[in-house]
Amino acid sequence: MSYSDLGRRVEALQKKLTLAFVENAVRTLLRQGEDVGGGINAVRLVKHLLENPALRDVEAVWAYDRLKPVLRAALADPPALLFRRRLMSGGCRL
């Protein structure tokens, strides 16, 4: 995937990232199994959110760098405190 295509997909994803959307993605990934060390890592989450599990890690990290502020904002909602705490303790550092 070219970085211009990836950039367009990241922009589209940024518009639909909400707490509920991220929670649903994490729950789906947890049902598939936790990563080594527990939880879901950010690269796996980004690949899932972009619906491209074959995305190279370097591309997923590039996308994560651009999504991080939106992911943090989505998880900043006070009712999600317990979920955020569990997500963060699982290795997904947002």
GROMACS .gro file of N, CA, C and O in nm:
model
  376
    1MET      N    1   0.085  -0.117   0.000
    1MET     CA    2   0.000   0.000   0.000
    1MET      C    3   0.090   0.123   0.000
    1MET      O    4   0.186   0.131   0.076
    2SER      N    5   0.056   0.220  -0.082
    2SER     CA    6   0.135   0.343  -0.085
    2SER      C    7   0.099   0.429   0.036
    2SER      O    8  -0.012   0.418   0.091
    3TYR      N    9   0.192   0.515   0.074
    3TYR     CA   10   0.166   0.600   0.189
    3TYR      C   11   0.055   0.702   0.160
    3TYR      O   12  -0.016   0.743   0.252
    4SER      N   13   0.036   0.741   0.035
    4SER     CA   14  -0.074   0.832   0.004
    4SER      C   15  -0.208   0.761   0.023
    4SER      O   16  -0.302   0.819   0.078
    5ASP      N   17  -0.217   0.634  -0.019
    5ASP     CA   18  -0.338   0.555   0.004
    5ASP      C   19  -0.361   0.533   0.154
    5ASP      O   20  -0.472   0.547   0.204
    6LEU      N   21  -0.253   0.500   0.223
    6LEU     CA   22  -0.262   0.479   0.367
    6LEU      C   23  -0.306   0.608   0.437
    6LEU      O   24  -0.390   0.605   0.527
    7GLY      N   25  -0.252   0.720   0.394
    7GLY     CA   26  -0.290   0.849   0.452
    7GLY      C   27  -0.438   0.878   0.434
    7GLY      O   28  -0.504   0.927   0.526
    8ARG      N   29  -0.492   0.845   0.317
    8ARG     CA   30  -0.635   0.865   0.294
    8ARG      C   31  -0.719   0.774   0.384
    8ARG      O   32  -0.821   0.815   0.438
    9ARG      N   33  -0.675   0.650   0.401
    9ARG     CA   34  -0.748   0.558   0.489
    9ARG      C   35  -0.743   0.605   0.634
    9ARG      O   36  -0.840   0.593   0.708
   10VAL      N   37  -0.627   0.657   0.676
   10VAL     CA   38  -0.613   0.709   0.812
   10VAL      C   39  -0.706   0.828   0.832
   10VAL      O   40  -0.774   0.838   0.935
   11GLU      N   41  -0.711   0.918   0.736
   11GLU     CA   42  -0.801   1.035   0.747
   11GLU      C   43  -0.946   0.991   0.758
   11GLU      O   44  -1.022   1.046   0.839
   12ALA      N   45  -0.986   0.894   0.678
   12ALA     CA   46  -1.124   0.844   0.685
   12ALA      C   47  -1.152   0.780   0.820
   12ALA      O   48  -1.259   0.800   0.878
   13LEU      N   49  -1.055   0.706   0.871
   13LEU     CA   50  -1.071   0.641   1.001
   13LEU      C   51  -1.080   0.743   1.114
   13LEU      O   52  -1.160   0.727   1.206
   14GLN      N   53  -1.003   0.848   1.106
   14GLN     CA   54  -1.004   0.951   1.210
   14GLN      C   55  -1.143   1.009   1.230
   14GLN      O   56  -1.182   1.042   1.341
   15LYS      N   57  -1.218   1.018   1.123
   15LYS     CA   58  -1.352   1.078   1.129
   15LYS      C   59  -1.453   0.989   1.200
   15LYS      O   60  -1.554   1.038   1.250
   16LYS      N   61  -1.427   0.858   1.204
   16LYS     CA   62  -1.525   0.770   1.268
   16LYS      C   63  -1.478   0.709   1.400
   16LYS      O   64  -1.549   0.630   1.460
   17LEU      N   65  -1.361   0.750   1.447
   17LEU     CA   66  -1.311   0.696   1.574
   17LEU      C   67  -1.385   0.759   1.692
   17LEU      O   68  -1.379   0.878   1.715
   18THR      N   69  -1.456   0.676   1.762
   18THR     CA   70  -1.524   0.716   1.886
   18THR      C   71  -1.486   0.613   1.991
   18THR      O   72  -1.430   0.508   1.960
   19LEU      N   73  -1.521   0.643   2.113
   19LEU     CA   74  -1.494   0.548   2.221
   19LEU      C   75  -1.559   0.414   2.191
   19LEU      O   76  -1.496   0.310   2.202
   20ALA      N   77  -1.684   0.415   2.151
   20ALA     CA   78  -1.756   0.291   2.123
   20ALA      C   79  -1.690   0.213   2.009
   20ALA      O   80  -1.679   0.090   2.016
   21PHE      N   81  -1.646   0.282   1.908
   21PHE     CA   82  -1.581   0.218   1.793
   21PHE      C   83  -1.451   0.150   1.837
   21PHE      O   84  -1.425   0.035   1.801
   22VAL      N   85  -1.370   0.221   1.917
   22VAL     CA   86  -1.243   0.165   1.964
   22VAL      C   87  -1.268   0.050   2.061
   22VAL      O   88  -1.202  -0.054   2.053
   23GLU      N   89  -1.363   0.066   2.153
   23GLU     CA   90  -1.397  -0.042   2.247
   23GLU      C   91  -1.439  -0.168   2.172
   23GLU      O   92  -1.397  -0.278   2.207
   24ASN      N   93  -1.522  -0.152   2.071
   24ASN     CA   94  -1.568  -0.267   1.993
   24ASN      C   95  -1.450  -0.335   1.924
   24ASN      O   96  -1.441  -0.458   1.923
   25ALA      N   97  -1.359  -0.258   1.869
   25ALA     CA   98  -1.241  -0.314   1.803
   25ALA      C   99  -1.155  -0.392   1.902
   25ALA      O  100  -1.109  -0.503   1.872
   26VAL      N  101  -1.134  -0.335   2.019
   26VAL     CA  102  -1.051  -0.402   2.120
   26VAL      C  103  -1.120  -0.531   2.167
   26VAL      O  104  -1.054  -0.634   2.181
   27ARG      N  105  -1.248  -0.526   2.190
   27ARG     CA  106  -1.320  -0.647   2.232
   27ARG      C  107  -1.310  -0.756   2.126
   27ARG      O  108  -1.292  -0.874   2.158
   28THR      N  109  -1.323  -0.717   2.000
   28THR     CA  110  -1.310  -0.814   1.891
   28THR      C  111  -1.172  -0.878   1.892
   28THR      O  112  -1.159  -1.000   1.881
   29LEU      N  113  -1.069  -0.797   1.908
   29LEU     CA  114  -0.932  -0.849   1.911
   29LEU      C  115  -0.908  -0.936   2.034
   29LEU      O  116  -0.839  -1.038   2.025
   30LEU      N  117  -0.964  -0.899   2.148
   30LEU     CA  118  -0.947  -0.980   2.268
   30LEU      C  119  -1.013  -1.117   2.253
   30LEU      O  120  -0.963  -1.216   2.305
   31ARG      N  121  -1.125  -1.121   2.182
   31ARG     CA  122  -1.190  -1.251   2.157
   31ARG      C  123  -1.101  -1.340   2.071
   31ARG      O  124  -1.105  -1.462   2.081
   32GLN      N  125  -1.018  -1.280   1.988
   32GLN     CA  126  -0.924  -1.356   1.904
   32GLN      C  127  -0.802  -1.401   1.983
   32GLN      O  128  -0.728  -1.487   1.938
   33GLY      N  129  -0.779  -1.339   2.098
   33GLY     CA  130  -0.666  -1.375   2.183
   33GLY      C  131  -0.579  -1.255   2.213
   33GLY      O  132  -0.572  -1.160   2.136
   34GLU      N  133  -0.518  -1.260   2.330
   34GLU     CA  134  -0.430  -1.151   2.373
   34GLU      C  135  -0.293  -1.166   2.310
   34GLU      O  136  -0.251  -1.274   2.272
   35ASP      N  137  -0.223  -1.053   2.301
   35ASP     CA  138  -0.085  -1.054   2.252
   35ASP      C  139   0.008  -1.100   2.364
   35ASP      O  140  -0.032  -1.107   2.481
   36VAL      N  141   0.130  -1.130   2.329
   36VAL     CA  142   0.230  -1.169   2.429
   36VAL      C  143   0.240  -1.058   2.532
   36VAL      O  144   0.248  -0.940   2.498
   37GLY      N  145   0.233  -1.092   2.658
   37GLY     CA  146   0.237  -0.993   2.765
   37GLY      C  147   0.098  -0.947   2.806
   37GLY      O  148   0.083  -0.871   2.899
   38GLY      N  149  -0.005  -0.990   2.734
   38GLY     CA  150  -0.142  -0.954   2.768
   38GLY      C  151  -0.193  -0.836   2.690
   38GLY      O  152  -0.117  -0.753   2.642
   39GLY      N  153  -0.321  -0.828   2.676
   39GLY     CA  154  -0.384  -0.715   2.608
   39GLY      C  155  -0.367  -0.717   2.457
   39GLY      O  156  -0.339  -0.820   2.397
   40ILE      N  157  -0.383  -0.600   2.399
   40ILE     CA  158  -0.373  -0.582   2.255
   40ILE      C  159  -0.271  -0.472   2.231
   40ILE      O  160  -0.282  -0.363   2.286
   41ASN      N  161  -0.173  -0.499   2.145
   41ASN     CA  162  -0.076  -0.393   2.119
   41ASN      C  163  -0.128  -0.296   2.013
   41ASN      O  164  -0.220  -0.327   1.937
   42ALA      N  165  -0.071  -0.179   2.008
   42ALA     CA  166  -0.119  -0.071   1.923
   42ALA      C  167  -0.109  -0.106   1.775
   42ALA      O  168  -0.197  -0.071   1.697
   43VAL      N  169  -0.004  -0.175   1.734
   43VAL     CA  170   0.012  -0.210   1.593
   43VAL      C  171  -0.101  -0.303   1.549
   43VAL      O  172  -0.161  -0.283   1.443
   44ARG      N  173  -0.132  -0.399   1.631
   44ARG     CA  174  -0.244  -0.492   1.598
   44ARG      C  175  -0.376  -0.417   1.593
   44ARG      O  176  -0.459  -0.441   1.505
   45LEU      N  177  -0.397  -0.325   1.687
   45LEU     CA  178  -0.520  -0.246   1.688
   45LEU      C  179  -0.532  -0.162   1.561
   45LEU      O  180  -0.637  -0.158   1.498
   46VAL      N  181  -0.424  -0.098   1.521
   46VAL     CA  182  -0.427  -0.013   1.402
   46VAL      C  183  -0.455  -0.098   1.277
   46VAL      O  184  -0.536  -0.059   1.192
   47LYS      N  185  -0.390  -0.211   1.267
   47LYS     CA  186  -0.415  -0.299   1.151
   47LYS      C  187  -0.562  -0.340   1.147
   47LYS      O  188  -0.624  -0.343   1.040
   48HIS      N  189  -0.618  -0.369   1.263
   48HIS     CA  190  -0.759  -0.407   1.270
   48HIS      C  191  -0.849  -0.289   1.232
   48HIS      O  192  -0.943  -0.304   1.154
   49LEU      N  193  -0.821  -0.171   1.288
   49LEU     CA  194  -0.903  -0.054   1.260
   49LEU      C  195  -0.900  -0.017   1.112
   49LEU      O  196  -1.000   0.028   1.056
   50LEU      N  197  -0.785  -0.038   1.049
   50LEU     CA  198  -0.771  -0.008   0.906
   50LEU      C  199  -0.818  -0.125   0.819
   50LEU      O  200  -0.812  -0.116   0.696
   51GLU      N  201  -0.862  -0.232   0.884
   51GLU     CA  202  -0.912  -0.351   0.815
   51GLU      C  203  -0.808  -0.406   0.717
   51GLU      O  204  -0.841  -0.444   0.604
   52ASN      N  205  -0.683  -0.408   0.763
   52ASN     CA  206  -0.574  -0.457   0.679
   52ASN      C  207  -0.473  -0.531   0.766
   52ASN      O  208  -0.368  -0.476   0.799
   53PRO      N  209  -0.502  -0.657   0.803
   53PRO     CA  210  -0.409  -0.730   0.889
   53PRO      C  211  -0.275  -0.759   0.823
   53PRO      O  212  -0.177  -0.787   0.892
   54ALA      N  213  -0.268  -0.748   0.691
   54ALA     CA  214  -0.142  -0.772   0.620
   54ALA      C  215  -0.055  -0.647   0.611
   54ALA      O  216   0.055  -0.652   0.555
   55LEU      N  217  -0.102  -0.536   0.665
   55LEU     CA  218  -0.025  -0.412   0.664
   55LEU      C  219   0.109  -0.436   0.730
   55LEU      O  220   0.117  -0.499   0.836
   56ARG      N  221   0.215  -0.388   0.668
   56ARG     CA  222   0.348  -0.405   0.727
   56ARG      C  223   0.355  -0.326   0.856
   56ARG      O  224   0.291  -0.222   0.871
   57ASP      N  225   0.434  -0.376   0.952
   57ASP     CA  226   0.445  -0.309   1.082
   57ASP      C  227   0.489  -0.164   1.068
   57ASP      O  228   0.438  -0.076   1.138
   58VAL      N  229   0.582  -0.137   0.978
   58VAL     CA  230   0.631   0.000   0.961
   58VAL      C  231   0.518   0.092   0.914
   58VAL      O  232   0.509   0.208   0.955
   59GLU      N  233   0.428   0.040   0.831
   59GLU     CA  234   0.314   0.119   0.786
   59GLU      C  235   0.213   0.138   0.899
   59GLU      O  236   0.155   0.246   0.914
   60ALA      N  237   0.194   0.035   0.979
   60ALA     CA  238   0.102   0.044   1.092
   60ALA      C  239   0.152   0.145   1.195
   60ALA      O  240   0.074   0.221   1.251
   61VAL      N  241   0.283   0.148   1.217
   61VAL     CA  242   0.340   0.246   1.310
   61VAL      C  243   0.323   0.387   1.255
   61VAL      O  244   0.290   0.481   1.328
   62TRP      N  245   0.343   0.403   1.125
   62TRP     CA  246   0.324   0.533   1.059
   62TRP      C  247   0.180   0.579   1.080
   62TRP      O  248   0.154   0.693   1.117
   63ALA      N  249   0.084   0.487   1.058
   63ALA     CA  250  -0.057   0.519   1.076
   63ALA      C  251  -0.088   0.549   1.223
   63ALA      O  252  -0.162   0.643   1.254
   64TYR      N  253  -0.030   0.470   1.313
   64TYR     CA  254  -0.053   0.490   1.456
   64TYR      C  255  -0.007   0.629   1.501
   64TYR      O  256  -0.077   0.695   1.578
   65ASP      N  257   0.106   0.672   1.449
   65ASP     CA  258   0.155   0.806   1.484
   65ASP      C  259   0.054   0.913   1.447
   65ASP      O  260   0.041   1.014   1.517
   66ARG      N  261  -0.018   0.894   1.339
   66ARG     CA  262  -0.118   0.991   1.296
   66ARG      C  263  -0.253   0.973   1.367
   66ARG      O  264  -0.328   1.066   1.381
   67LEU      N  265  -0.279   0.851   1.412
   67LEU     CA  266  -0.406   0.822   1.480
   67LEU      C  267  -0.399   0.845   1.631
   67LEU      O  268  -0.503   0.857   1.697
   68LYS      N  269  -0.280   0.849   1.686
   68LYS     CA  270  -0.264   0.856   1.831
   68LYS      C  271  -0.344   0.969   1.896
   68LYS      O  272  -0.414   0.944   1.995
   69PRO      N  273  -0.341   1.092   1.844
   69PRO     CA  274  -0.421   1.197   1.910
   69PRO      C  275  -0.571   1.168   1.909
   69PRO      O  276  -0.641   1.194   2.007
   70VAL      N  277  -0.621   1.112   1.800
   70VAL     CA  278  -0.763   1.081   1.791
   70VAL      C  279  -0.798   0.964   1.883
   70VAL      O  280  -0.902   0.964   1.949
   71LEU      N  281  -0.711   0.864   1.890
   71LEU     CA  282  -0.734   0.752   1.981
   71LEU      C  283  -0.734   0.800   2.125
   71LEU      O  284  -0.819   0.759   2.205
   72ARG      N  285  -0.642   0.886   2.159
   72ARG     CA  286  -0.639   0.940   2.296
   72ARG      C  287  -0.766   1.017   2.327
   72ARG      O  288  -0.822   1.006   2.436
   73ALA      N  289  -0.812   1.098   2.231
   73ALA     CA  290  -0.934   1.176   2.252
   73ALA      C  291  -1.054   1.083   2.268
   73ALA      O  292  -1.140   1.105   2.353
   74ALA      N  293  -1.060   0.977   2.188
   74ALA     CA  294  -1.171   0.882   2.198
   74ALA      C  295  -1.171   0.812   2.333
   74ALA      O  296  -1.277   0.781   2.387
   75LEU      N  297  -1.053   0.789   2.389
   75LEU     CA  298  -1.044   0.718   2.516
   75LEU      C  299  -1.040   0.812   2.637
   75LEU      O  300  -1.028   0.767   2.749
   76ALA      N  301  -1.055   0.941   2.613
   76ALA     CA  302  -1.048   1.038   2.723
   76ALA      C  303  -1.182   1.057   2.791
   76ALA      O  304  -1.191   1.127   2.891
   77ASP      N  305  -1.286   0.994   2.742
   77ASP     CA  306  -1.419   1.006   2.799
   77ASP      C  307  -1.420   0.947   2.940
   77ASP      O  308  -1.386   0.831   2.959
   78PRO      N  309  -1.458   1.023   3.044
   78PRO     CA  310  -1.455   0.972   3.182
   78PRO      C  311  -1.525   0.839   3.205
   78PRO      O  312  -1.472   0.756   3.278
   79PRO      N  313  -1.641   0.809   3.145
   79PRO     CA  314  -1.703   0.678   3.171
   79PRO      C  315  -1.617   0.560   3.125
   79PRO      O  316  -1.639   0.448   3.166
   80ALA      N  317  -1.520   0.587   3.044
   80ALA     CA  318  -1.436   0.479   2.991
   80ALA      C  319  -1.312   0.456   3.076
   80ALA      O  320  -1.222   0.385   3.034
   81LEU      N  321  -1.306   0.514   3.194
   81LEU     CA  322  -1.185   0.506   3.276
   81LEU      C  323  -1.141   0.362   3.299
   81LEU      O  324  -1.025   0.328   3.279
   82LEU      N  325  -1.232   0.277   3.340
   82LEU     CA  326  -1.196   0.137   3.365
   82LEU      C  327  -1.149   0.070   3.236
   82LEU      O  328  -1.048   0.001   3.236
   83PHE      N  329  -1.220   0.094   3.127
   83PHE     CA  330  -1.179   0.035   2.999
   83PHE      C  331  -1.040   0.084   2.960
   83PHE      O  332  -0.955   0.006   2.920
   84ARG      N  333  -1.016   0.215   2.974
   84ARG     CA  334  -0.885   0.271   2.940
   84ARG      C  335  -0.777   0.208   3.025
   84ARG      O  336  -0.671   0.172   2.978
   85ARG      N  337  -0.803   0.194   3.155
   85ARG     CA  338  -0.705   0.138   3.245
   85ARG      C  339  -0.671  -0.005   3.203
   85ARG      O  340  -0.555  -0.043   3.199
   86ARG      N  341  -0.774  -0.082   3.170
   86ARG     CA  342  -0.751  -0.219   3.126
   86ARG      C  343  -0.677  -0.223   2.993
   86ARG      O  344  -0.589  -0.306   2.972
   87LEU      N  345  -0.711  -0.133   2.901
   87LEU     CA  346  -0.646  -0.127   2.771
   87LEU      C  347  -0.499  -0.091   2.789
   87LEU      O  348  -0.411  -0.154   2.733
   88MET      N  349  -0.473   0.011   2.869
   88MET     CA  350  -0.335   0.057   2.889
   88MET      C  351  -0.252  -0.048   2.958
   88MET      O  352  -0.136  -0.067   2.926
   89SER      N  353  -0.309  -0.118   3.054
   89SER     CA  354  -0.232  -0.220   3.125
   89SER      C  355  -0.205  -0.340   3.038
   89SER      O  356  -0.117  -0.421   3.067
   90GLY      N  357  -0.278  -0.350   2.926
   90GLY     CA  358  -0.260  -0.463   2.836
   90GLY      C  359  -0.155  -0.442   2.731
   90GLY      O  360  -0.139  -0.523   2.643
   91GLY      N  361  -0.082  -0.334   2.736
   91GLY     CA  362   0.027  -0.314   2.642
   91GLY      C  363  -0.003  -0.218   2.529
   91GLY      O  364   0.084  -0.187   2.451
   92CYS      N  365  -0.125  -0.170   2.519
   92CYS     CA  366  -0.158  -0.075   2.413
   92CYS      C  367  -0.136   0.064   2.469
   92CYS      O  368  -0.219   0.117   2.540
   93ARG      N  369  -0.025   0.122   2.439
   93ARG     CA  370   0.010   0.253   2.492
   93ARG      C  371  -0.035   0.362   2.397
   93ARG      O  372   0.026   0.383   2.294
   94LEU      N  373  -0.145   0.428   2.430
   94LEU     CA  374  -0.200   0.531   2.342
   94LEU      C  375  -0.153   0.666   2.381
   94LEU      O  376  -0.130   0.705   2.484
   0.00000   0.00000   0.00000
